[in-house]
Coordinates of C-alpha atoms in Angstrom, one line a residue:
M234 CA 0.0 0.0 0.0
K235 CA 1.3 3.4 -1.0
I236 CA 1.2 6.1 1.7
T237 CA -0.1 9.5 0.4
A238 CA -0.5 12.9 1.8
K239 CA -4.3 12.3 2.0
T240 CA -3.8 9.3 4.2
L241 CA -1.2 10.9 6.4
A242 CA -3.2 14.1 7.0
P243 CA -5.6 12.7 9.6
V244 CA -2.7 11.0 11.4
A245 CA -0.7 14.2 11.3
I246 CA -3.6 16.2 12.8
V247 CA -4.1 13.7 15.6
A248 CA -0.4 13.6 16.3
A249 CA -0.1 17.4 16.4
F250 CA -3.1 17.7 18.7
G251 CA -1.7 15.0 21.0
L252 CA 1.7 16.7 21.2
G253 CA -0.1 20.0 21.9
T254 CA -1.6 18.6 25.0
L255 CA 1.8 17.6 26.2
A256 CA 3.2 21.2 25.9
P257 CA 4.4 22.4 29.3
H258 CA 2.0 24.5 31.2
A259 CA 3.0 27.5 33.2
Q260 CA 5.1 26.3 36.1
T261 CA 3.9 27.0 39.5
P262 CA 6.2 29.2 41.6
A263 CA 8.5 27.6 44.1
Q264 CA 6.9 27.1 47.6
K265 CA 8.8 28.5 50.5
I266 CA 9.3 26.1 53.4
G267 CA 10.3 27.1 56.8
F268 CA 11.3 25.3 60.0
V269 CA 10.8 26.0 63.7
N270 CA 12.0 24.3 66.9
V271 CA 8.7 23.6 68.6
A272 CA 10.3 22.7 71.9
T273 CA 12.0 26.1 72.0
L274 CA 8.7 27.8 71.2
L275 CA 6.9 25.8 74.0
A276 CA 9.6 26.6 76.5
A277 CA 9.6 30.3 75.6
H278 CA 5.9 30.7 76.3
P279 CA 5.2 32.4 79.6
N280 CA 2.8 29.7 80.8
D281 CA 5.5 27.1 80.4
K282 CA 6.7 27.8 84.0
D283 CA 3.2 27.1 85.4
I284 CA 3.0 23.8 83.4
K285 CA 6.5 22.7 84.6
A286 CA 5.6 23.6 88.2
I287 CA 2.4 21.4 88.0
Q288 CA 4.3 18.6 86.4
T289 CA 7.0 18.7 89.1
K290 CA 4.5 18.7 91.9
A291 CA 2.6 15.8 90.2
D292 CA 5.8 13.8 89.7
A293 CA 6.9 14.2 93.2
E294 CA 3.6 13.2 94.7
L295 CA 2.9 10.3 92.4
Q296 CA 6.4 8.9 92.6
V297 CA 6.0 8.4 96.4
L298 CA 2.8 6.5 95.8
D299 CA 4.3 4.5 93.0
K300 CA 7.2 3.4 95.2
Q301 CA 4.7 2.1 97.7
V302 CA 3.0 0.1 95.0
K303 CA 6.3 -1.3 93.8
A304 CA 7.3 -2.3 97.3
I305 CA 4.1 -4.3 97.6
D306 CA 4.6 -5.8 94.1
A307 CA 8.1 -6.8 95.2
K308 CA 6.6 -9.1 97.9
G309 CA 5.1 -11.1 95.1
A310 CA 3.2 -14.2 96.4
S311 CA 4.1 -13.4 100.0
A312 CA 1.9 -10.3 99.9
T313 CA -0.9 -10.5 102.4
A314 CA -4.5 -9.7 101.7
A315 CA -4.0 -6.4 103.6
D316 CA -1.0 -5.6 101.3
K317 CA -3.2 -6.4 98.2
Q318 CA -6.0 -4.2 99.5
Q319 CA -3.5 -1.4 100.2
R320 CA -2.1 -1.7 96.7
D321 CA -5.5 -1.4 95.2
T322 CA -6.2 1.7 97.3
L323 CA -2.8 3.2 96.2
V324 CA -3.5 2.5 92.5
K325 CA -6.9 4.2 92.8
T326 CA -5.3 7.1 94.6
I327 CA -2.6 7.4 91.9
Q328 CA -5.3 7.4 89.1
A329 CA -7.4 10.0 90.9
K330 CA -4.5 12.3 91.6
A331 CA -3.2 12.0 88.0
A332 CA -6.7 12.9 86.7
E333 CA -6.7 16.0 89.0
Y334 CA -3.3 17.1 87.7
D335 CA -4.5 16.5 84.1
K336 CA -7.5 18.8 84.7
Q337 CA -5.1 21.5 86.0
I338 CA -2.5 21.1 83.2
D339 CA -4.6 20.4 80.1
P340 CA -6.1 23.9 79.7
K341 CA -2.7 25.5 80.1
I342 CA -1.1 23.1 77.5
T343 CA -4.0 23.8 75.1
A344 CA -3.5 27.6 75.5
V345 CA 0.3 27.3 74.9
E346 CA -0.2 25.1 71.8
K347 CA -2.8 27.5 70.4
S348 CA -0.5 30.5 71.0
V349 CA 2.5 28.7 69.4
D350 CA 0.3 27.7 66.4
T351 CA -0.9 31.3 66.0
A352 CA 2.6 32.7 66.2
V353 CA 4.0 30.3 63.6
G354 CA 1.0 31.0 61.4
V355 CA 1.5 34.8 61.6
I356 CA 5.3 34.5 60.8
A357 CA 4.6 32.1 58.0
K358 CA 2.0 34.3 56.3
S359 CA 4.0 37.5 56.8
N360 CA 7.1 35.9 55.3
G361 CA 5.4 34.0 52.5
Y362 CA 6.0 30.5 53.8
A363 CA 3.7 27.9 52.3
V364 CA 4.8 25.2 54.8
V365 CA 6.4 25.4 58.2
M366 CA 7.7 22.2 59.8
D367 CA 9.0 21.2 63.2
R368 CA 12.8 20.9 62.5
D369 CA 13.3 18.0 65.0
V370 CA 10.5 15.9 63.6
A371 CA 11.5 16.5 60.0
A372 CA 15.1 15.6 60.8
K373 CA 14.3 12.5 62.9
S374 CA 11.8 11.1 60.5
G375 CA 14.3 11.4 57.6
L376 CA 11.8 13.7 55.8
V377 CA 14.4 16.4 55.6
I378 CA 18.1 15.7 55.4
Y379 CA 19.3 19.3 55.0
A380 CA 17.7 22.7 55.5
D381 CA 19.4 26.0 55.1
P382 CA 19.6 27.7 58.5
A383 CA 18.0 30.8 56.9
T384 CA 14.7 28.9 56.7
D385 CA 14.5 28.6 60.6
V386 CA 11.9 31.0 61.8
T387 CA 12.0 30.0 65.5
A388 CA 13.4 33.4 66.7
A389 CA 10.7 35.3 64.9
A390 CA 8.0 33.0 66.2
V391 CA 9.3 33.5 69.8
K392 CA 8.9 37.2 69.3
A393 CA 5.4 36.7 68.0
L394 CA 4.3 34.6 71.0
K395 CA 1.5 36.0 73.0
P396 CA 0.2 34.4 76.2

């Protein structure tokens, strides 16, 4: 069969149309990515001292009770019925006190987290960052191997923190 211009015309039109759809479209601009040290931001918040004070008090009180439970547990099979009853009471006391401390600390933690999120958002928007990541999480997860130190906005976010 002889190939003529008339037989190639429809193929040429389809090929041209197909290639036209593969033409590169306008490229999207590069997205700015920033990093923060979230632990630094949390520690810089004024309420962090209150949170740490509650945690220290809770740890001290609960550790004493936990030592008593462990002492009873160490007796093993030789523990008396009174020991077992005391252990149950101690465990219930630990759970109740832990719940009390959680009620004290949870609203403070929520306020700090909200404040940190707001500060990071303000800095990101004002500097044109599309994404801001926790530097430690990004590095430990292997998500980011290298980041230019200039992309760290922690200092700016600390300044933007409001209690």
